[in-house]
């Protein structure tokens, strides 16, 4: 009896862990139709792999026209945010086994932003809101000759909101943003918070006035969708409430 080779043993071990999964993807191509449609793809895949791996298999092996964004594939760039089984998630951080692979895995573009093709949305309005809150350190006087020191306690004050990766998962999970794209949205407010409460910054008043606008923080209805959607675990709703409180008391 022939002894199995190492390659065959590894192949058998790998195949024994594969399961059949149906990916149900909402497709949209404006060059073909004005209407979006759902399309099913069946894959043999290890349940420990990620949704992003499944999308790769579809694009590389089944349908090269499938369009989606991805970059680092490790939860840092934030480019592959999408709705997976009705919830905003990063495809690169979502394991097949964690989302009931016995039923079709639905994948669609995030809501509230114009879909350009398949899973790709127009991010320009999202990034414009981000730019509008001046997400950079603003100080006065001459250029310093040494670094601006900050105590650990002062750094801790805004540590949570430094984690934002601009994936838009929070903003596109917000029902206010769905109904009114003029709303700044949670991500812009989170990034304003990061500088409003930075002891080295001197433009907190300016940012607060920007967010005091009719499309600013007062549009928030505290549904906690944004906090639930954040892949980095940022307490988004808490940050928005802290900005509201700073507007009322002008204490930061």
JSON list of C-alpha atoms in Angstrom, two decimals:
[
{"chain": "A", "resi": 1, "resn": "UNK", "atom": "CA", "xyz": [0.00, 0.00, 0.00]},
{"chain": "A", "resi": 2, "resn": "UNK", "atom": "CA", "xyz": [1.42, 3.34, -1.07]},
{"chain": "A", "resi": 3, "resn": "UNK", "atom": "CA", "xyz": [2.18, 5.88, 1.64]},
{"chain": "A", "resi": 4, "resn": "UNK", "atom": "CA", "xyz": [0.27, 9.18, 1.14]},
{"chain": "A", "resi": 5, "resn": "UNK", "atom": "CA", "xyz": [2.52, 12.09, 0.29]},
{"chain": "A", "resi": 6, "resn": "UNK", "atom": "CA", "xyz": [2.71, 15.14, 2.56]},
{"chain": "A", "resi": 7, "resn": "UNK", "atom": "CA", "xyz": [1.07, 17.26, -0.17]},
{"chain": "A", "resi": 8, "resn": "UNK", "atom": "CA", "xyz": [-1.87, 14.85, -0.41]},
{"chain": "A", "resi": 9, "resn": "UNK", "atom": "CA", "xyz": [-2.28, 14.74, 3.38]},
{"chain": "A", "resi": 10, "resn": "UNK", "atom": "CA", "xyz": [-2.30, 18.54, 3.52]},
{"chain": "A", "resi": 11, "resn": "UNK", "atom": "CA", "xyz": [-4.79, 18.71, 0.63]},
{"chain": "A", "resi": 12, "resn": "UNK", "atom": "CA", "xyz": [-7.09, 16.16, 2.30]},
{"chain": "A", "resi": 13, "resn": "UNK", "atom": "CA", "xyz": [-6.86, 18.05, 5.61]},
{"chain": "A", "resi": 14, "resn": "UNK", "atom": "CA", "xyz": [-7.70, 21.33, 3.90]},
{"chain": "A", "resi": 15, "resn": "UNK", "atom": "CA", "xyz": [-10.62, 19.96, 1.87]},
{"chain": "A", "resi": 16, "resn": "UNK", "atom": "CA", "xyz": [-12.15, 18.31, 4.92]},
{"chain": "A", "resi": 17, "resn": "UNK", "atom": "CA", "xyz": [-12.65, 21.75, 6.47]},
{"chain": "A", "resi": 18, "resn": "UNK", "atom": "CA", "xyz": [-14.34, 23.32, 3.46]},
{"chain": "A", "resi": 19, "resn": "UNK", "atom": "CA", "xyz": [-18.04, 24.06, 3.45]},
{"chain": "A", "resi": 20, "resn": "UNK", "atom": "CA", "xyz": [-20.37, 25.24, 0.71]},
{"chain": "A", "resi": 21, "resn": "UNK", "atom": "CA", "xyz": [-21.48, 28.82, 1.24]},
{"chain": "A", "resi": 22, "resn": "UNK", "atom": "CA", "xyz": [-23.83, 30.99, -0.83]},
{"chain": "A", "resi": 23, "resn": "UNK", "atom": "CA", "xyz": [-22.85, 34.64, -1.23]},
{"chain": "A", "resi": 24, "resn": "UNK", "atom": "CA", "xyz": [-25.86, 36.75, -2.20]},
{"chain": "A", "resi": 25, "resn": "UNK", "atom": "CA", "xyz": [-24.47, 40.05, -3.52]},
{"chain": "A", "resi": 26, "resn": "UNK", "atom": "CA", "xyz": [-26.40, 43.15, -4.48]},
{"chain": "A", "resi": 27, "resn": "UNK", "atom": "CA", "xyz": [-25.05, 44.06, -7.91]},
{"chain": "A", "resi": 28, "resn": "UNK", "atom": "CA", "xyz": [-25.35, 47.43, -9.61]},
{"chain": "A", "resi": 29, "resn": "UNK", "atom": "CA", "xyz": [-23.81, 48.52, -12.89]},
{"chain": "A", "resi": 30, "resn": "UNK", "atom": "CA", "xyz": [-25.12, 51.88, -14.22]},
{"chain": "A", "resi": 31, "resn": "UNK", "atom": "CA", "xyz": [-23.83, 50.98, -17.69]},
{"chain": "A", "resi": 32, "resn": "UNK", "atom": "CA", "xyz": [-26.26, 48.04, -17.82]},
{"chain": "A", "resi": 33, "resn": "UNK", "atom": "CA", "xyz": [-29.30, 49.04, -15.75]},
{"chain": "A", "resi": 34, "resn": "UNK", "atom": "CA", "xyz": [-30.65, 51.70, -13.42]},
{"chain": "A", "resi": 35, "resn": "UNK", "atom": "CA", "xyz": [-31.83, 48.96, -11.06]},
{"chain": "A", "resi": 36, "resn": "UNK", "atom": "CA", "xyz": [-29.79, 46.90, -8.63]},
{"chain": "A", "resi": 37, "resn": "UNK", "atom": "CA", "xyz": [-30.24, 43.11, -8.59]},
{"chain": "A", "resi": 38, "resn": "UNK", "atom": "CA", "xyz": [-29.22, 40.27, -6.29]},
{"chain": "A", "resi": 39, "resn": "UNK", "atom": "CA", "xyz": [-26.89, 37.59, -7.60]},
{"chain": "A", "resi": 40, "resn": "UNK", "atom": "CA", "xyz": [-25.94, 34.32, -5.89]},
{"chain": "A", "resi": 41, "resn": "UNK", "atom": "CA", "xyz": [-22.50, 32.68, -5.95]},
{"chain": "A", "resi": 42, "resn": "UNK", "atom": "CA", "xyz": [-21.69, 29.31, -4.39]},
{"chain": "A", "resi": 43, "resn": "UNK", "atom": "CA", "xyz": [-18.23, 28.78, -2.94]},
{"chain": "A", "resi": 44, "resn": "UNK", "atom": "CA", "xyz": [-16.24, 26.03, -1.29]},
{"chain": "A", "resi": 45, "resn": "UNK", "atom": "CA", "xyz": [-14.52, 27.86, 1.54]},
{"chain": "A", "resi": 46, "resn": "UNK", "atom": "CA", "xyz": [-13.01, 27.30, 4.96]},
{"chain": "A", "resi": 47, "resn": "UNK", "atom": "CA", "xyz": [-15.39, 28.76, 7.58]},
{"chain": "A", "resi": 48, "resn": "UNK", "atom": "CA", "xyz": [-12.39, 30.32, 9.34]},
{"chain": "A", "resi": 49, "resn": "UNK", "atom": "CA", "xyz": [-11.76, 32.49, 6.29]},
{"chain": "A", "resi": 50, "resn": "UNK", "atom": "CA", "xyz": [-13.15, 36.00, 5.99]},
{"chain": "A", "resi": 51, "resn": "UNK", "atom": "CA", "xyz": [-15.93, 37.47, 3.90]},
{"chain": "A", "resi": 52, "resn": "UNK", "atom": "CA", "xyz": [-13.21, 39.35, 2.03]},
{"chain": "A", "resi": 53, "resn": "UNK", "atom": "CA", "xyz": [-11.60, 36.03, 1.09]},
{"chain": "A", "resi": 54, "resn": "UNK", "atom": "CA", "xyz": [-14.95, 34.92, -0.33]},
{"chain": "A", "resi": 55, "resn": "UNK", "atom": "CA", "xyz": [-15.25, 38.10, -2.38]},
{"chain": "A", "resi": 56, "resn": "UNK", "atom": "CA", "xyz": [-11.73, 37.53, -3.68]},
{"chain": "A", "resi": 57, "resn": "UNK", "atom": "CA", "xyz": [-12.63, 33.99, -4.78]},
{"chain": "A", "resi": 58, "resn": "UNK", "atom": "CA", "xyz": [-15.70, 35.29, -6.61]},
{"chain": "A", "resi": 59, "resn": "UNK", "atom": "CA", "xyz": [-13.78, 38.05, -8.37]},
{"chain": "A", "resi": 60, "resn": "UNK", "atom": "CA", "xyz": [-10.74, 35.96, -9.23]},
{"chain": "A", "resi": 61, "resn": "UNK", "atom": "CA", "xyz": [-12.44, 32.69, -10.14]},
{"chain": "A", "resi": 62, "resn": "UNK", "atom": "CA", "xyz": [-16.12, 33.30, -10.96]},
{"chain": "A", "resi": 63, "resn": "UNK", "atom": "CA", "xyz": [-16.86, 36.87, -12.05]},
{"chain": "A", "resi": 64, "resn": "UNK", "atom": "CA", "xyz": [-14.09, 39.38, -12.63]},
{"chain": "A", "resi": 65, "resn": "UNK", "atom": "CA", "xyz": [-16.62, 42.21, -13.00]},
{"chain": "A", "resi": 66, "resn": "UNK", "atom": "CA", "xyz": [-17.50, 42.16, -9.27]},
{"chain": "A", "resi": 67, "resn": "UNK", "atom": "CA", "xyz": [-16.39, 45.53, -7.90]},
{"chain": "A", "resi": 68, "resn": "UNK", "atom": "CA", "xyz": [-15.46, 46.38, -4.31]},
{"chain": "A", "resi": 69, "resn": "UNK", "atom": "CA", "xyz": [-12.82, 48.34, -2.40]},
{"chain": "A", "resi": 70, "resn": "UNK", "atom": "CA", "xyz": [-10.10, 46.83, -0.27]},
{"chain": "A", "resi": 71, "resn": "UNK", "atom": "CA", "xyz": [-6.52, 47.73, 0.57]},
{"chain": "A", "resi": 72, "resn": "UNK", "atom": "CA", "xyz": [-4.66, 46.49, 3.65]},
{"chain": "A", "resi": 73, "resn": "UNK", "atom": "CA", "xyz": [-7.07, 43.60, 4.39]},
{"chain": "A", "resi": 74, "resn": "UNK", "atom": "CA", "xyz": [-6.21, 43.83, 8.09]},
{"chain": "A", "resi": 75, "resn": "UNK", "atom": "CA", "xyz": [-8.79, 46.23, 9.53]},
{"chain": "A", "resi": 76, "resn": "UNK", "atom": "CA", "xyz": [-6.58, 49.33, 9.35]},
{"chain": "A", "resi": 77, "resn": "UNK", "atom": "CA", "xyz": [-7.45, 51.12, 6.09]},
{"chain": "A", "resi": 78, "resn": "UNK", "atom": "CA", "xyz": [-11.23, 50.91, 6.51]},
{"chain": "A", "resi": 79, "resn": "UNK", "atom": "CA", "xyz": [-11.82, 50.70, 2.76]},
{"chain": "A", "resi": 80, "resn": "UNK", "atom": "CA", "xyz": [-13.87, 47.47, 2.72]},
{"chain": "A", "resi": 81, "resn": "UNK", "atom": "CA", "xyz": [-16.81, 48.56, 4.89]},
{"chain": "A", "resi": 82, "resn": "UNK", "atom": "CA", "xyz": [-20.06, 47.03, 3.58]},
{"chain": "A", "resi": 83, "resn": "UNK", "atom": "CA", "xyz": [-23.38, 45.66, 4.81]},
{"chain": "A", "resi": 84, "resn": "UNK", "atom": "CA", "xyz": [-23.04, 41.97, 5.60]},
{"chain": "A", "resi": 85, "resn": "UNK", "atom": "CA", "xyz": [-26.24, 40.21, 6.64]},
{"chain": "A", "resi": 86, "resn": "UNK", "atom": "CA", "xyz": [-27.81, 43.61, 7.23]},
{"chain": "A", "resi": 87, "resn": "UNK", "atom": "CA", "xyz": [-25.07, 45.03, 9.47]},
{"chain": "A", "resi": 88, "resn": "UNK", "atom": "CA", "xyz": [-22.19, 47.36, 8.67]},
{"chain": "A", "resi": 89, "resn": "UNK", "atom": "CA", "xyz": [-18.92, 45.47, 9.00]},
{"chain": "A", "resi": 90, "resn": "UNK", "atom": "CA", "xyz": [-15.41, 45.31, 7.58]},
{"chain": "A", "resi": 91, "resn": "UNK", "atom": "CA", "xyz": [-15.23, 42.37, 5.17]},
{"chain": "A", "resi": 92, "resn": "UNK", "atom": "CA", "xyz": [-11.62, 41.73, 6.22]},
{"chain": "A", "resi": 93, "resn": "UNK", "atom": "CA", "xyz": [-12.58, 41.36, 9.90]},
{"chain": "A", "resi": 94, "resn": "UNK", "atom": "CA", "xyz": [-15.72, 39.24, 9.47]},
{"chain": "A", "resi": 95, "resn": "UNK", "atom": "CA", "xyz": [-15.23, 35.47, 9.60]},
{"chain": "A", "resi": 96, "resn": "UNK", "atom": "CA", "xyz": [-17.54, 33.18, 7.64]},
{"chain": "A", "resi": 97, "resn": "UNK", "atom": "CA", "xyz": [-18.16, 30.99, 10.70]},
{"chain": "A", "resi": 98, "resn": "UNK", "atom": "CA", "xyz": [-19.38, 33.96, 12.75]},
{"chain": "A", "resi": 99, "resn": "UNK", "atom": "CA", "xyz": [-22.33, 34.85, 10.48]},
{"chain": "A", "resi": 100, "resn": "UNK", "atom": "CA", "xyz": [-24.32, 31.62, 10.12]},
{"chain": "A", "resi": 101, "resn": "UNK", "atom": "CA", "xyz": [-22.90, 30.23, 6.85]},
{"chain": "A", "resi": 102, "resn": "UNK", "atom": "CA", "xyz": [-25.78, 27.73, 6.64]},
{"chain": "A", "resi": 103, "resn": "UNK", "atom": "CA", "xyz": [-27.87, 30.56, 5.19]},
{"chain": "A", "resi": 104, "resn": "UNK", "atom": "CA", "xyz": [-26.95, 32.84, 2.27]},
{"chain": "A", "resi": 105, "resn": "UNK", "atom": "CA", "xyz": [-24.50, 35.57, 3.27]},
{"chain": "A", "resi": 106, "resn": "UNK", "atom": "CA", "xyz": [-25.92, 38.83, 1.94]},
{"chain": "A", "resi": 107, "resn": "UNK", "atom": "CA", "xyz": [-23.45, 41.50, 0.94]},
{"chain": "A", "resi": 108, "resn": "UNK", "atom": "CA", "xyz": [-24.40, 44.99, -0.22]},
{"chain": "A", "resi": 109, "resn": "UNK", "atom": "CA", "xyz": [-23.01, 48.52, -0.30]},
{"chain": "A", "resi": 110, "resn": "UNK", "atom": "CA", "xyz": [-23.24, 50.71, 2.79]},
{"chain": "A", "resi": 111, "resn": "UNK", "atom": "CA", "xyz": [-26.32, 52.95, 2.91]},
{"chain": "A", "resi": 112, "resn": "UNK", "atom": "CA", "xyz": [-26.71, 56.71, 2.63]},
{"chain": "A", "resi": 113, "resn": "UNK", "atom": "CA", "xyz": [-24.04, 57.24, -0.04]},
{"chain": "A", "resi": 114, "resn": "UNK", "atom": "CA", "xyz": [-24.55, 56.97, -3.80]},
{"chain": "A", "resi": 115, "resn": "UNK", "atom": "CA", "xyz": [-23.63, 53.54, -5.16]},
{"chain": "A", "resi": 116, "resn": "UNK", "atom": "CA", "xyz": [-21.23, 53.83, -8.10]},
{"chain": "A", "resi": 117, "resn": "UNK", "atom": "CA", "xyz": [-20.94, 50.14, -8.90]},
{"chain": "A", "resi": 118, "resn": "UNK", "atom": "CA", "xyz": [-21.70, 46.96, -6.92]},
{"chain": "A", "resi": 119, "resn": "UNK", "atom": "CA", "xyz": [-20.20, 47.50, -3.44]},
{"chain": "A", "resi": 120, "resn": "UNK", "atom": "CA", "xyz": [-18.45, 50.79, -4.21]},
{"chain": "A", "resi": 121, "resn": "UNK", "atom": "CA", "xyz": [-20.05, 54.05, -3.03]},
{"chain": "A", "resi": 122, "resn": "UNK", "atom": "CA", "xyz": [-19.19, 57.70, -3.63]},
{"chain": "A", "resi": 123, "resn": "UNK", "atom": "CA", "xyz": [-17.20, 58.68, -0.52]},
{"chain": "A", "resi": 124, "resn": "UNK", "atom": "CA", "xyz": [-16.78, 62.36, -1.48]},
{"chain": "A", "resi": 125, "resn": "UNK", "atom": "CA", "xyz": [-19.63, 63.69, 0.74]},
{"chain": "A", "resi": 126, "resn": "UNK", "atom": "CA", "xyz": [-18.30, 61.65, 3.66]},
{"chain": "A", "resi": 127, "resn": "UNK", "atom": "CA", "xyz": [-14.78, 63.03, 3.30]},
{"chain": "A", "resi": 128, "resn": "UNK", "atom": "CA", "xyz": [-16.05, 66.56, 2.74]},
{"chain": "A", "resi": 129, "resn": "UNK", "atom": "CA", "xyz": [-17.79, 66.47, 6.14]},
{"chain": "A", "resi": 130, "resn": "UNK", "atom": "CA", "xyz": [-14.53, 65.16, 7.61]},
{"chain": "A", "resi": 131, "resn": "UNK", "atom": "CA", "xyz": [-12.57, 68.05, 6.08]},
{"chain": "A", "resi": 132, "resn": "UNK", "atom": "CA", "xyz": [-15.17, 70.59, 7.22]},
{"chain": "A", "resi": 133, "resn": "UNK", "atom": "CA", "xyz": [-14.46, 69.93, 10.93]},
{"chain": "A", "resi": 134, "resn": "UNK", "atom": "CA", "xyz": [-10.76, 70.78, 10.44]},
{"chain": "A", "resi": 135, "resn": "UNK", "atom": "CA", "xyz": [-9.29, 67.42, 11.54]},
{"chain": "A", "resi": 136, "resn": "UNK", "atom": "CA", "xyz": [-5.78, 68.69, 12.25]},
{"chain": "A", "resi": 137, "resn": "UNK", "atom": "CA", "xyz": [-3.92, 70.40, 15.08]},
{"chain": "A", "resi": 138, "resn": "UNK", "atom": "CA", "xyz": [-4.39, 74.19, 15.08]},
{"chain": "A", "resi": 139, "resn": "UNK", "atom": "CA", "xyz": [-2.18, 76.37, 17.26]},
{"chain": "A", "resi": 140, "resn": "UNK", "atom": "CA", "xyz": [-1.12, 80.01, 17.44]},
{"chain": "A", "resi": 141, "resn": "UNK", "atom": "CA", "xyz": [2.19, 81.78, 17.66]},
{"chain": "A", "resi": 142, "resn": "UNK", "atom": "CA", "xyz": [5.56, 80.84, 16.25]},
{"chain": "A", "resi": 143, "resn": "UNK", "atom": "CA", "xyz": [6.63, 77.38, 15.28]},
{"chain": "A", "resi": 144, "resn": "UNK", "atom": "CA", "xyz": [7.78, 75.59, 18.44]},
{"chain": "A", "resi": 145, "resn": "UNK", "atom": "CA", "xyz": [11.40, 74.69, 18.94]},
{"chain": "A", "resi": 146, "resn": "UNK", "atom": "CA", "xyz": [10.48, 71.47, 20.74]},
{"chain": "A", "resi": 147, "resn": "UNK", "atom": "CA", "xyz": [7.62, 69.01, 20.78]},
{"chain": "A", "resi": 148, "resn": "UNK", "atom": "CA", "xyz": [4.34, 70.02, 22.41]},
{"chain": "A", "resi": 149, "resn": "UNK", "atom": "CA", "xyz": [4.23, 68.03, 25.63]},
{"chain": "A", "resi": 150, "resn": "UNK", "atom": "CA", "xyz": [1.05, 66.50, 26.94]},
{"chain": "A", "resi": 151, "resn": "UNK", "atom": "CA", "xyz": [0.33, 64.61, 30.14]},
{"chain": "A", "resi": 152, "resn": "UNK", "atom": "CA", "xyz": [-0.97, 61.02, 30.00]},
{"chain": "A", "resi": 153, "resn": "UNK", "atom": "CA", "xyz": [-4.20, 62.27, 31.60]},
{"chain": "A", "resi": 154, "resn": "UNK", "atom": "CA", "xyz": [-4.71, 64.90, 28.88]},
{"chain": "A", "resi": 155, "resn": "UNK", "atom": "CA", "xyz": [-3.98, 62.30, 26.20]},
{"chain": "A", "resi": 156, "resn": "UNK", "atom": "CA", "xyz": [-6.46, 59.89, 27.74]},
{"chain": "A", "resi": 157, "resn": "UNK", "atom": "CA", "xyz": [-9.21, 62.51, 27.39]},
{"chain": "A", "resi": 158, "resn": "UNK", "atom": "CA", "xyz": [-9.49, 61.93, 23.63]},
{"chain": "A", "resi": 159, "resn": "UNK", "atom": "CA", "xyz": [-7.74, 58.59, 23.24]},
{"chain": "A", "resi": 160, "resn": "UNK", "atom": "CA", "xyz": [-10.88, 56.70, 22.16]},
{"chain": "A", "resi": 161, "resn": "UNK", "atom": "CA", "xyz": [-11.61, 58.94, 19.18]},
{"chain": "A", "resi": 162, "resn": "UNK", "atom": "CA", "xyz": [-8.06, 58.67, 17.81]},
{"chain": "A", "resi": 163, "resn": "UNK", "atom": "CA", "xyz": [-8.92, 55.09, 16.76]},
{"chain": "A", "resi": 164, "resn": "UNK", "atom": "CA", "xyz": [-11.16, 56.15, 13.85]},
{"chain": "A", "resi": 165, "resn": "UNK", "atom": "CA", "xyz": [-10.09, 54.65, 10.49]},
{"chain": "A", "resi": 166, "resn": "UNK", "atom": "CA", "xyz": [-12.64, 56.60, 8.38]},
{"chain": "A", "resi": 167, "resn": "UNK", "atom": "CA", "xyz": [-14.39, 53.47, 7.15]},
{"chain": "A", "resi": 168, "resn": "UNK", "atom": "CA", "xyz": [-17.80, 55.24, 7.23]},
{"chain": "A", "resi": 169, "resn": "UNK", "atom": "CA", "xyz": [-19.42, 52.25, 8.97]},
{"chain": "A", "resi": 170, "resn": "UNK", "atom": "CA", "xyz": [-20.80, 54.52, 11.72]},
{"chain": "A", "resi": 171, "resn": "UNK", "atom": "CA", "xyz": [-22.03, 57.31, 9.45]},
{"chain": "A", "resi": 172, "resn": "UNK", "atom": "CA", "xyz": [-23.69, 54.95, 6.98]},
{"chain": "A", "resi": 173, "resn": "UNK", "atom": "CA", "xyz": [-25.47, 53.12, 9.82]},
{"chain": "A", "resi": 174, "resn": "UNK", "atom": "CA", "xyz": [-27.12, 56.35, 11.01]},
{"chain": "A", "resi": 175, "resn": "UNK", "atom": "CA", "xyz": [-30.84, 56.71, 10.13]},
{"chain": "A", "resi": 176, "resn": "UNK", "atom": "CA", "xyz": [-30.54, 60.51, 10.24]},
{"chain": "A", "resi": 177, "resn": "UNK", "atom": "CA", "xyz": [-27.78, 60.36, 7.63]},
{"chain": "A", "resi": 178, "resn": "UNK", "atom": "CA", "xyz": [-29.84, 57.99, 5.47]},
{"chain": "A", "resi": 179, "resn": "UNK", "atom": "CA", "xyz": [-32.64, 60.54, 5.32]},
{"chain": "A", "resi": 180, "resn": "UNK", "atom": "CA", "xyz": [-30.50, 63.66, 5.06]},
{"chain": "A", "resi": 181, "resn": "UNK", "atom": "CA", "xyz": [-27.04, 63.49, 3.53]},
{"chain": "A", "resi": 182, "resn": "UNK", "atom": "CA", "xyz": [-26.34, 67.04, 4.74]},
{"chain": "A", "resi": 183, "resn": "UNK", "atom": "CA", "xyz": [-25.89, 65.80, 8.31]},
{"chain": "A", "resi": 184, "resn": "UNK", "atom": "CA", "xyz": [-22.20, 65.81, 9.25]},
{"chain": "A", "resi": 185, "resn": "UNK", "atom": "CA", "xyz": [-22.55, 62.27, 10.52]},
{"chain": "A", "resi": 186, "resn": "UNK", "atom": "CA", "xyz": [-20.88, 60.41, 13.41]},
{"chain": "A", "resi": 187, "resn": "UNK", "atom": "CA", "xyz": [-17.42, 60.01, 11.85]},
{"chain": "A", "resi": 188, "resn": "UNK", "atom": "CA", "xyz": [-16.96, 63.75, 11.28]},
{"chain": "A", "resi": 189, "resn": "UNK", "atom": "CA", "xyz": [-18.08, 64.50, 14.84]},
{"chain": "A", "resi": 190, "resn": "UNK", "atom": "CA", "xyz": [-15.76, 61.82, 16.25]},
{"chain": "A", "resi": 191, "resn": "UNK", "atom": "CA", "xyz": [-12.82, 63.40, 14.44]},
{"chain": "A", "resi": 192, "resn": "UNK", "atom": "CA", "xyz": [-13.82, 66.86, 15.64]},
{"chain": "A", "resi": 193, "resn": "UNK", "atom": "CA", "xyz": [-13.98, 65.44, 19.19]},
{"chain": "A", "resi": 194, "resn": "UNK", "atom": "CA", "xyz": [-10.42, 64.16, 18.82]},
{"chain": "A", "resi": 195, "resn": "UNK", "atom": "CA", "xyz": [-9.16, 67.78, 18.47]},
{"chain": "A", "resi": 196, "resn": "UNK", "atom": "CA", "xyz": [-11.75, 69.65, 20.55]},
{"chain": "A", "resi": 197, "resn": "UNK", "atom": "CA", "xyz": [-10.52, 67.81, 23.64]},
{"chain": "A", "resi": 198, "resn": "UNK", "atom": "CA", "xyz": [-6.80, 67.88, 22.71]},
{"chain": "A", "resi": 199, "resn": "UNK", "atom": "CA", "xyz": [-5.07, 70.16, 25.24]},
{"chain": "A", "resi": 200, "resn": "UNK", "atom": "CA", "xyz": [-2.54, 71.26, 22.60]},
{"chain": "A", "resi": 201, "resn": "UNK", "atom": "CA", "xyz": [-5.15, 72.51, 20.14]},
{"chain": "A", "resi": 202, "resn": "UNK", "atom": "CA", "xyz": [-6.52, 76.08, 20.11]},
{"chain": "A", "resi": 203, "resn": "UNK", "atom": "CA", "xyz": [-9.46, 75.85, 17.70]},
{"chain": "A", "resi": 204, "resn": "UNK", "atom": "CA", "xyz": [-12.06, 74.07, 19.82]},
{"chain": "A", "resi": 205, "resn": "UNK", "atom": "CA", "xyz": [-14.43, 77.05, 19.66]},
{"chain": "A", "resi": 206, "resn": "UNK", "atom": "CA", "xyz": [-14.29, 77.09, 15.87]},
{"chain": "A", "resi": 207, "resn": "UNK", "atom": "CA", "xyz": [-15.08, 73.41, 15.60]},
{"chain": "A", "resi": 208, "resn": "UNK", "atom": "CA", "xyz": [-17.90, 73.69, 18.11]},
{"chain": "A", "resi": 209, "resn": "UNK", "atom": "CA", "xyz": [-19.48, 76.48, 16.09]},
{"chain": "A", "resi": 210, "resn": "UNK", "atom": "CA", "xyz": [-19.24, 74.36, 12.95]},
{"chain": "A", "resi": 211, "resn": "UNK", "atom": "CA", "xyz": [-20.98, 71.48, 14.74]},
{"chain": "A", "resi": 212, "resn": "UNK", "atom": "CA", "xyz": [-23.56, 73.85, 16.25]},
{"chain": "A", "resi": 213, "resn": "UNK", "atom": "CA", "xyz": [-24.96, 74.27, 12.73]},
{"chain": "A", "resi": 214, "resn": "UNK", "atom": "CA", "xyz": [-28.37, 72.81, 11.84]},
{"chain": "A", "resi": 215, "resn": "UNK", "atom": "CA", "xyz": [-26.61, 69.86, 10.21]},
{"chain": "A", "resi": 216, "resn": "UNK", "atom": "CA", "xyz": [-24.32, 69.29, 13.21]},
{"chain": "A", "resi": 217, "resn": "UNK", "atom": "CA", "xyz": [-24.50, 67.40, 16.50]},
{"chain": "A", "resi": 218, "resn": "UNK", "atom": "CA", "xyz": [-28.07, 68.40, 17.33]},
{"chain": "A", "resi": 219, "resn": "UNK", "atom": "CA", "xyz": [-29.32, 66.14, 14.53]},
{"chain": "A", "resi": 220, "resn": "UNK", "atom": "CA", "xyz": [-28.13, 63.09, 16.47]},
{"chain": "A", "resi": 221, "resn": "UNK", "atom": "CA", "xyz": [-31.04, 61.03, 17.87]},
{"chain": "A", "resi": 222, "resn": "UNK", "atom": "CA", "xyz": [-28.88, 58.79, 20.08]},
{"chain": "A", "resi": 223, "resn": "UNK", "atom": "CA", "xyz": [-29.91, 55.50, 18.48]},
{"chain": "A", "resi": 224, "resn": "UNK", "atom": "CA", "xyz": [-26.47, 53.94, 19.16]},
{"chain": "A", "resi": 225, "resn": "UNK", "atom": "CA", "xyz": [-26.36, 52.48, 15.63]},
{"chain": "A", "resi": 226, "resn": "UNK", "atom": "CA", "xyz": [-23.00, 54.18, 15.14]},
{"chain": "A", "resi": 227, "resn": "UNK", "atom": "CA", "xyz": [-21.49, 52.72, 18.30]},
{"chain": "A", "resi": 228, "resn": "UNK", "atom": "CA", "xyz": [-22.72, 49.22, 17.37]},
{"chain": "A", "resi": 229, "resn": "UNK", "atom": "CA", "xyz": [-21.31, 49.53, 13.85]},
{"chain": "A", "resi": 230, "resn": "UNK", "atom": "CA", "xyz": [-17.82, 50.80, 14.72]},
{"chain": "A", "resi": 231, "resn": "UNK", "atom": "CA", "xyz": [-15.27, 48.05, 13.95]},
{"chain": "A", "resi": 232, "resn": "UNK", "atom": "CA", "xyz": [-12.75, 49.74, 16.26]},
{"chain": "A", "resi": 233, "resn": "UNK", "atom": "CA", "xyz": [-15.02, 49.73, 19.29]},
{"chain": "A", "resi": 234, "resn": "UNK", "atom": "CA", "xyz": [-15.15, 53.53, 19.60]},
{"chain": "A", "resi": 235, "resn": "UNK", "atom": "CA", "xyz": [-17.91, 54.80, 21.89]},
{"chain": "A", "resi": 236, "resn": "UNK", "atom": "CA", "xyz": [-19.22, 57.03, 19.13]},
{"chain": "A", "resi": 237, "resn": "UNK", "atom": "CA", "xyz": [-22.51, 58.02, 20.77]},
{"chain": "A", "resi": 238, "resn": "UNK", "atom": "CA", "xyz": [-20.66, 58.97, 23.96]},
{"chain": "A", "resi": 239, "resn": "UNK", "atom": "CA", "xyz": [-18.28, 61.19, 21.97]},
{"chain": "A", "resi": 240, "resn": "UNK", "atom": "CA", "xyz": [-21.22, 62.95, 20.29]},
{"chain": "A", "resi": 241, "resn": "UNK", "atom": "CA", "xyz": [-22.83, 63.56, 23.69]},
{"chain": "A", "resi": 242, "resn": "UNK", "atom": "CA", "xyz": [-19.57, 65.01, 25.01]},
{"chain": "A", "resi": 243, "resn": "UNK", "atom": "CA", "xyz": [-19.47, 67.44, 22.09]},
{"chain": "A", "resi": 244, "resn": "UNK", "atom": "CA", "xyz": [-23.08, 68.46, 22.80]},
{"chain": "A", "resi": 245, "resn": "UNK", "atom": "CA", "xyz": [-22.18, 69.02, 26.44]},
{"chain": "A", "resi": 246, "resn": "UNK", "atom": "CA", "xyz": [-19.16, 71.12, 25.46]},
{"chain": "A", "resi": 247, "resn": "UNK", "atom": "CA", "xyz": [-21.40, 73.26, 23.26]},
{"chain": "A", "resi": 248, "resn": "UNK", "atom": "CA", "xyz": [-23.75, 73.92, 26.16]},
{"chain": "A", "resi": 249, "resn": "UNK", "atom": "CA", "xyz": [-21.07, 74.56, 28.79]},
{"chain": "A", "resi": 250, "resn": "UNK", "atom": "CA", "xyz": [-18.16, 75.61, 26.58]},
{"chain": "A", "resi": 251, "resn": "UNK", "atom": "CA", "xyz": [-15.95, 73.47, 28.77]},
{"chain": "A", "resi": 252, "resn": "UNK", "atom": "CA", "xyz": [-13.47, 71.10, 27.14]}
]
